[in-house]
Tab-separated table of C-alpha atoms in Angstrom:
chain	number	residue	atom	x	y	z
A	1385	MET	CA	44.506	22.277	-87.942
A	1386	ASP	CA	41.259	22.805	-89.554
A	1387	ALA	CA	39.726	25.234	-92.100
A	1388	GLU	CA	38.890	27.998	-89.830
A	1389	ASN	CA	42.267	28.233	-88.515
A	1390	ILE	CA	44.071	28.687	-91.787
A	1391	THR	CA	45.261	31.998	-93.043
A	1392	THR	CA	46.131	33.540	-96.256
A	1393	VAL	CA	49.769	34.266	-95.700
A	1394	SER	CA	49.744	36.692	-99.054
A	1395	VAL	CA	47.921	37.647	-101.967
A	1396	ILE	CA	49.803	37.689	-105.328
A	1397	LYS	CA	48.130	40.555	-107.404
A	1398	ASP	CA	49.185	42.124	-111.102
A	1399	HIS	CA	51.001	39.124	-112.598
A	1400	HIS	CA	48.438	38.469	-115.161
A	1401	THR	CA	46.062	40.391	-117.154
A	1402	ARG	CA	43.474	37.691	-117.391
A	1403	THR	CA	42.342	34.621	-115.681
A	1404	ILE	CA	45.163	32.371	-114.347
A	1405	THR	CA	44.681	28.905	-115.756
A	1406	SER	CA	47.374	27.074	-113.625
A	1407	CYS	CA	50.334	27.015	-111.369
A	1408	CYS	CA	52.893	25.048	-109.680
A	1409	PHE	CA	55.918	24.966	-107.425
A	1410	ASP	CA	59.296	24.315	-109.167
A	1411	PRO	CA	61.005	20.960	-107.394
A	1412	ASP	CA	62.689	23.192	-104.569
A	1413	SER	CA	59.703	25.104	-103.729
A	1414	GLN	CA	61.617	28.440	-104.297
A	1415	ARG	CA	59.998	29.134	-107.488
A	1416	VAL	CA	56.439	29.326	-108.789
A	1417	ALA	CA	55.054	29.190	-112.644
A	1418	SER	CA	51.926	30.629	-113.757
A	1419	VAL	CA	50.330	30.625	-117.080
A	1420	SER	CA	47.146	32.348	-118.152
A	1421	LEU	CA	44.447	33.246	-120.791
A	1422	ASP	CA	46.740	36.281	-121.639
A	1423	ARG	CA	49.302	33.913	-123.185
A	1424	CYS	CA	51.825	35.012	-120.618
A	1425	ILE	CA	54.476	32.886	-118.866
A	1426	LYS	CA	55.627	34.223	-115.349
A	1427	ILE	CA	58.260	32.627	-112.782
A	1428	TRP	CA	58.400	34.537	-109.776
A	1429	ASP	CA	60.343	34.038	-106.334
A	1430	VAL	CA	57.964	32.436	-103.743
A	1431	THR	CA	59.345	34.315	-100.746
A	1432	SER	CA	60.083	37.946	-102.326
A	1433	GLN	CA	57.344	37.562	-104.993
A	1434	ALA	CA	59.256	39.384	-107.400
A	1435	THR	CA	58.979	38.267	-111.192
A	1436	LEU	CA	62.280	36.342	-112.223
A	1437	LEU	CA	61.209	35.679	-115.831
A	1438	THR	CA	58.350	37.117	-118.368
A	1439	ILE	CA	57.509	35.573	-121.360
A	1440	THR	CA	54.530	37.153	-123.379
A	1441	LYS	CA	52.778	35.797	-126.303
A	1442	ALA	CA	54.485	32.448	-125.159
A	1443	HIS	CA	51.402	30.404	-127.512
A	1444	SER	CA	49.122	31.868	-130.161
A	1445	ASN	CA	46.251	31.058	-127.742
A	1446	ALA	CA	45.294	30.681	-124.030
A	1447	ILE	CA	47.678	28.493	-122.083
A	1448	SER	CA	46.019	25.695	-120.292
A	1449	ASN	CA	48.864	24.133	-117.909
A	1450	CYS	CA	52.174	24.205	-116.984
A	1451	CYS	CA	54.780	21.705	-115.401
A	1452	PHE	CA	58.466	21.614	-113.998
A	1453	THR	CA	61.051	19.261	-114.778
A	1454	PHE	CA	62.521	17.627	-111.622
A	1455	SER	CA	65.532	19.525	-112.320
A	1456	GLY	CA	63.651	22.781	-112.136
A	1457	HIS	CA	65.431	24.070	-115.484
A	1458	PHE	CA	62.473	23.399	-117.739
A	1459	LEU	CA	59.065	24.210	-117.948
A	1460	CYS	CA	56.413	22.552	-120.311
A	1461	THR	CA	53.414	24.560	-121.282
A	1462	SER	CA	50.227	23.427	-123.071
A	1463	SER	CA	47.807	25.324	-124.833
A	1464	TRP	CA	44.596	25.796	-126.688
A	1465	ASP	CA	46.772	26.311	-129.813
A	1466	LYS	CA	46.933	22.618	-130.087
A	1467	ASN	CA	50.864	22.682	-129.272
A	1468	LEU	CA	52.857	21.800	-126.277
A	1469	LYS	CA	56.436	23.981	-125.733
A	1470	ILE	CA	59.342	23.175	-123.657
A	1471	TRP	CA	61.385	26.221	-121.862
A	1472	ASN	CA	64.578	26.781	-120.497
A	1473	VAL	CA	63.403	28.839	-117.405
A	1474	HIS	CA	67.143	28.400	-115.467
A	1475	THR	CA	67.254	31.572	-113.268
A	1476	GLY	CA	70.456	33.369	-114.200
A	1477	GLU	CA	71.376	32.881	-117.752
A	1478	PHE	CA	68.048	32.901	-118.944
A	1479	ARG	CA	66.164	35.436	-116.578
A	1480	ASN	CA	65.836	38.035	-119.152
A	1481	ARG	CA	65.075	35.596	-122.090
A	1482	GLY	CA	63.943	32.334	-122.591
A	1483	ALA	CA	64.154	29.177	-125.118
A	1484	CYS	CA	62.014	26.567	-126.139
A	1485	VAL	CA	61.310	23.413	-128.070
A	1486	THR	CA	57.784	22.925	-129.523
A	1487	LEU	CA	55.895	19.793	-129.681
A	1488	MET	CA	53.302	19.675	-132.465
A	1489	GLN	CA	50.644	17.277	-134.193
A	1490	GLY	CA	49.848	15.651	-130.949
A	1491	HIS	CA	46.494	16.454	-130.471
A	1492	GLU	CA	43.605	17.559	-133.144
A	1493	GLY	CA	42.157	19.708	-130.424
A	1494	SER	CA	43.180	22.071	-127.681
A	1495	VAL	CA	45.801	20.748	-124.777
A	1496	SER	CA	44.736	20.659	-121.657
A	1497	SER	CA	47.154	19.280	-119.368
A	1498	CYS	CA	50.958	18.042	-119.366
A	1499	HIS	CA	53.150	16.433	-117.227
A	1500	PHE	CA	56.909	15.229	-117.160
A	1501	ALA	CA	58.078	11.831	-116.149
A	1502	ARG	CA	60.370	11.920	-112.877
A	1503	ASP	CA	63.590	11.431	-115.128
A	1504	SER	CA	62.289	13.801	-117.721
A	1505	SER	CA	62.593	10.696	-120.577
A	1506	PHE	CA	59.207	11.410	-121.309
A	1507	LEU	CA	56.278	13.709	-121.027
A	1508	ILE	CA	52.495	13.265	-121.571
A	1509	SER	CA	49.525	15.402	-122.618
A	1510	GLY	CA	45.964	15.430	-122.229
A	1511	GLY	CA	43.385	16.989	-124.693
A	1512	PHE	CA	40.174	17.908	-125.623
A	1513	ASP	CA	40.467	15.468	-128.660
A	1514	ARG	CA	39.801	12.647	-125.735
A	1515	THR	CA	43.146	11.460	-126.101
A	1516	VAL	CA	46.437	11.255	-124.069
A	1517	ALA	CA	49.422	11.399	-125.973
A	1518	ILE	CA	53.048	10.219	-124.727
A	1519	TRP	CA	56.154	12.143	-125.939
A	1520	ASP	CA	59.457	11.392	-126.592
A	1521	VAL	CA	61.144	14.344	-125.115
A	1522	ALA	CA	64.614	13.717	-126.499
A	1523	GLU	CA	63.534	14.015	-130.212
A	1524	GLY	CA	60.051	15.636	-129.835
A	1525	TYR	CA	57.706	13.511	-131.538
A	1526	ARG	CA	54.553	11.868	-130.327
A	1527	LYS	CA	55.380	8.062	-129.372
A	1528	LEU	CA	51.703	6.852	-128.470
A	1529	SER	CA	47.975	8.349	-128.546
A	1530	LEU	CA	46.047	6.495	-125.747
A	1531	LYS	CA	42.138	6.451	-126.624
A	1532	GLY	CA	39.381	5.376	-124.494
A	1533	HIS	CA	37.609	8.551	-122.890
A	1534	ASN	CA	34.267	9.710	-124.202
A	1535	ASP	CA	34.841	13.347	-123.461
A	1536	TRP	CA	37.574	15.952	-122.740
A	1537	VAL	CA	40.675	14.849	-120.975
A	1538	MET	CA	41.122	17.305	-118.252
A	1539	ASP	CA	44.355	16.409	-116.436
A	1540	VAL	CA	47.179	13.666	-116.419
A	1541	ALA	CA	49.477	12.282	-114.069
A	1542	ILE	CA	52.681	9.804	-114.272
A	1543	SER	CA	53.600	7.526	-111.347
A	1544	ASN	CA	57.269	7.996	-109.976
A	1545	ASN	CA	58.188	4.580	-111.146
A	1546	LYS	CA	57.125	5.403	-114.479
A	1547	LYS	CA	54.969	2.473	-115.148
A	1548	TRP	CA	51.415	4.142	-114.961
A	1549	ILE	CA	49.622	7.223	-116.289
A	1550	LEU	CA	46.401	8.345	-114.967
A	1551	SER	CA	43.834	10.612	-116.731
A	1552	ALA	CA	40.752	12.515	-115.703
A	1553	SER	CA	38.295	13.353	-117.996
A	1554	LYS	CA	35.016	15.339	-118.532
A	1555	ASP	CA	33.082	11.942	-119.122
A	1556	THR	CA	33.209	11.633	-115.014
A	1557	THR	CA	35.987	8.813	-115.257
A	1558	MET	CA	39.634	8.475	-114.357
A	1559	ARG	CA	41.584	6.073	-116.281
A	1560	LEU	CA	44.927	3.962	-115.147
A	1561	TRP	CA	47.188	2.927	-118.130
A	1562	ASN	CA	49.859	0.666	-117.797
A	1563	ILE	CA	52.627	1.825	-119.998
A	1564	GLU	CA	55.809	-0.184	-118.455
A	1565	GLU	CA	56.140	-2.173	-121.637
A	1566	ILE	CA	55.210	0.727	-123.901
A	1567	ASP	CA	58.455	0.244	-125.861
A	1568	GLU	CA	57.435	-3.373	-127.006
A	1569	ILE	CA	54.279	-2.329	-128.157
A	1570	PRO	CA	53.876	-3.437	-132.131
A	1571	LEU	CA	52.483	-0.031	-132.948
A	1572	VAL	CA	55.359	1.947	-131.128
A	1573	ILE	CA	57.923	-0.537	-132.818
A	1574	LYS	CA	56.607	0.055	-136.317
A	1575	TYR	CA	56.149	3.942	-135.886
A	1576	LYS	CA	59.971	3.944	-134.599
A	1577	LYS	CA	60.641	1.899	-137.722
A	1578	ALA	CA	58.891	3.933	-140.105
A	1579	MET	CA	60.285	7.009	-138.835
A	1580	GLY	CA	64.256	5.926	-138.911
A	1581	LEU	CA	64.823	6.357	-135.433
A	1582	LYS	CA	68.217	5.586	-134.092
A	1583	VAL	CA	69.591	6.281	-130.368
A	1584	LYS	CA	72.563	8.449	-129.566
A	1585	GLN	CA	74.519	9.843	-126.772
A	1586	CYS	CA	74.563	13.419	-125.825
A	1587	GLU	CA	77.869	14.897	-126.189
A	1588	ARG	CA	76.987	17.533	-123.124
A	1589	CYS	CA	75.057	15.348	-120.568
A	1590	ASP	CA	75.684	11.930	-121.598
A	1591	ARG	CA	71.842	11.397	-121.699
A	1592	PRO	CA	70.955	8.860	-124.549
A	1593	PHE	CA	68.195	10.335	-126.893
A	1594	SER	CA	66.508	9.310	-130.380
A	1595	ILE	CA	67.026	10.929	-133.652
A	1596	PHE	CA	66.105	10.455	-137.105
A	1597	LYS	CA	68.523	8.955	-139.328
A	1598	SER	CA	67.467	11.292	-142.297
A	1599	ASP	CA	68.078	14.483	-140.277
A	1600	THR	CA	71.507	15.949	-141.195
A	1601	SER	CA	71.938	18.570	-138.607
A	1602	SER	CA	75.236	18.340	-136.901
A	1603	GLU	CA	73.450	19.857	-133.786
A	1604	VAL	CA	70.548	17.311	-133.518
A	1605	PHE	CA	73.267	14.246	-134.096
A	1606	THR	CA	75.187	15.439	-131.098
A	1607	GLN	CA	72.716	16.878	-128.250
A	1608	CYS	CA	69.778	16.374	-126.566
A	1609	VAL	CA	66.515	18.392	-126.503
A	1610	PHE	CA	67.465	19.923	-123.244
A	1611	CYS	CA	71.232	20.629	-124.251
A	1612	ARG	CA	69.795	22.126	-127.512
A	1613	ILE	CA	67.268	24.224	-125.547
A	1614	ASP	CA	70.148	25.581	-123.447
A	1615	THR	CA	72.185	26.849	-126.320
A	1616	ARG	CA	69.410	28.628	-128.178
A	1617	GLY	CA	67.981	32.118	-127.011
A	1618	LEU	CA	64.826	33.508	-127.754
A	1619	PRO	CA	64.073	37.227	-127.105
A	1620	VAL	CA	61.437	38.060	-124.311
A	1621	ASP	CA	58.595	40.413	-125.552
A	1622	THR	CA	57.954	42.680	-122.626
A	1623	SER	CA	54.893	44.560	-124.332
A	1624	SER	CA	51.565	43.447	-122.669
A	1625	SER	CA	49.987	40.803	-124.636
A	1626	SER	CA	46.385	41.521	-123.441
A	1627	SER	CA	44.107	44.349	-122.219
A	1628	SER	CA	43.142	44.359	-118.419
A	1629	SER	CA	39.468	45.269	-119.932
A	1630	GLU	CA	38.825	41.631	-121.506
A	1631	ARG	CA	36.442	39.550	-120.359
A	1632	GLU	CA	37.398	37.157	-117.314
A	1633	ASN	CA	35.040	34.528	-118.076
A	1634	LEU	CA	36.753	31.545	-119.227
A	1635	PRO	CA	35.304	30.888	-123.097
A	1636	PRO	CA	35.098	27.263	-124.461
A	1637	PRO	CA	38.491	26.318	-125.859
A	1638	PRO	CA	38.593	25.692	-129.679
A	1639	GLY	CA	38.645	22.683	-131.468
A	1640	GLY	CA	38.420	19.077	-129.963
A	1641	SER	CA	34.886	19.432	-128.838
A	1642	LYS	CA	32.499	16.586	-128.031
A	1643	ASP	CA	30.363	15.494	-131.201
A	1644	ASP	CA	26.833	16.276	-130.805
C-alpha cells in the first residue's frame, strides 16, 4: 500500500459551518466526534454518517479539541474560552440532550488540547499559557500545573500505564513528564489539605472519588462526577450558532499569548 493507492471512502460535509478544529473516534470506532470554531459539538455514526447528537453553543468561544473516555460514554472538549467541559454523549438517553460538568480556572489562556487517562481517573489539558494542567476528574479541580515550555502547548497525551505525560509545544520541543508519584508531590499534598479533600465511594458505580469536606450537597457526597452527569439534563439548542458566511481563516486565539 502506498499513498497513490489510498482512496477517499467518503467526504463528510455540512456538519459544521466553520473550520473543524478536531475529530476523534470513540473506542468502538462506531461514532466520531467533531468540534469547530462554530462552537458546536457533533457526534455522528461512522457507517451511515447520520448525526446522533448536536450540541450548539457548547462553549462561549471556539472549541479547540475533543477526546472520549475509554467507555465512550463521555466526551471532553477544550476551548478558547479557557474552560474544559465533560459531556455525557451516550447514545440513547442523551441522543437529544446533553449534560456536562465544566472545569474552570486551570489555564490563564486558551485551552488547546485535552486527553483522558485510560481509566478516566484524571484528565490533562494543554494551554496557550504554556502549561499542562492535571485534573482530578472525580471532583473537577486542577491537581497540578506543569510549567517548562517557552511557548504555547499545542497537544498532550497520556501513556496507557498513567506514568507519563507527553506535551508538544510551539517552542519546537516535546516534554516527557513522569507523574507516577504525583500524589506524593508536596505541592499536591499541600493543595489537597488546603482544600479539605476526603475520599468517598460512589453509591452508583463504586468508583472512589474526592470531595470537599465543606461541601454540603447530598448529591456531591454520594456520587462521582460521571454519575452526576448521568442524572442531570441540559437542553440542546438546535439553532445555528454561526453563519456560514463567516471567514474560515483561523484567527489567533485570545489570551495566553507569548510575551514579546
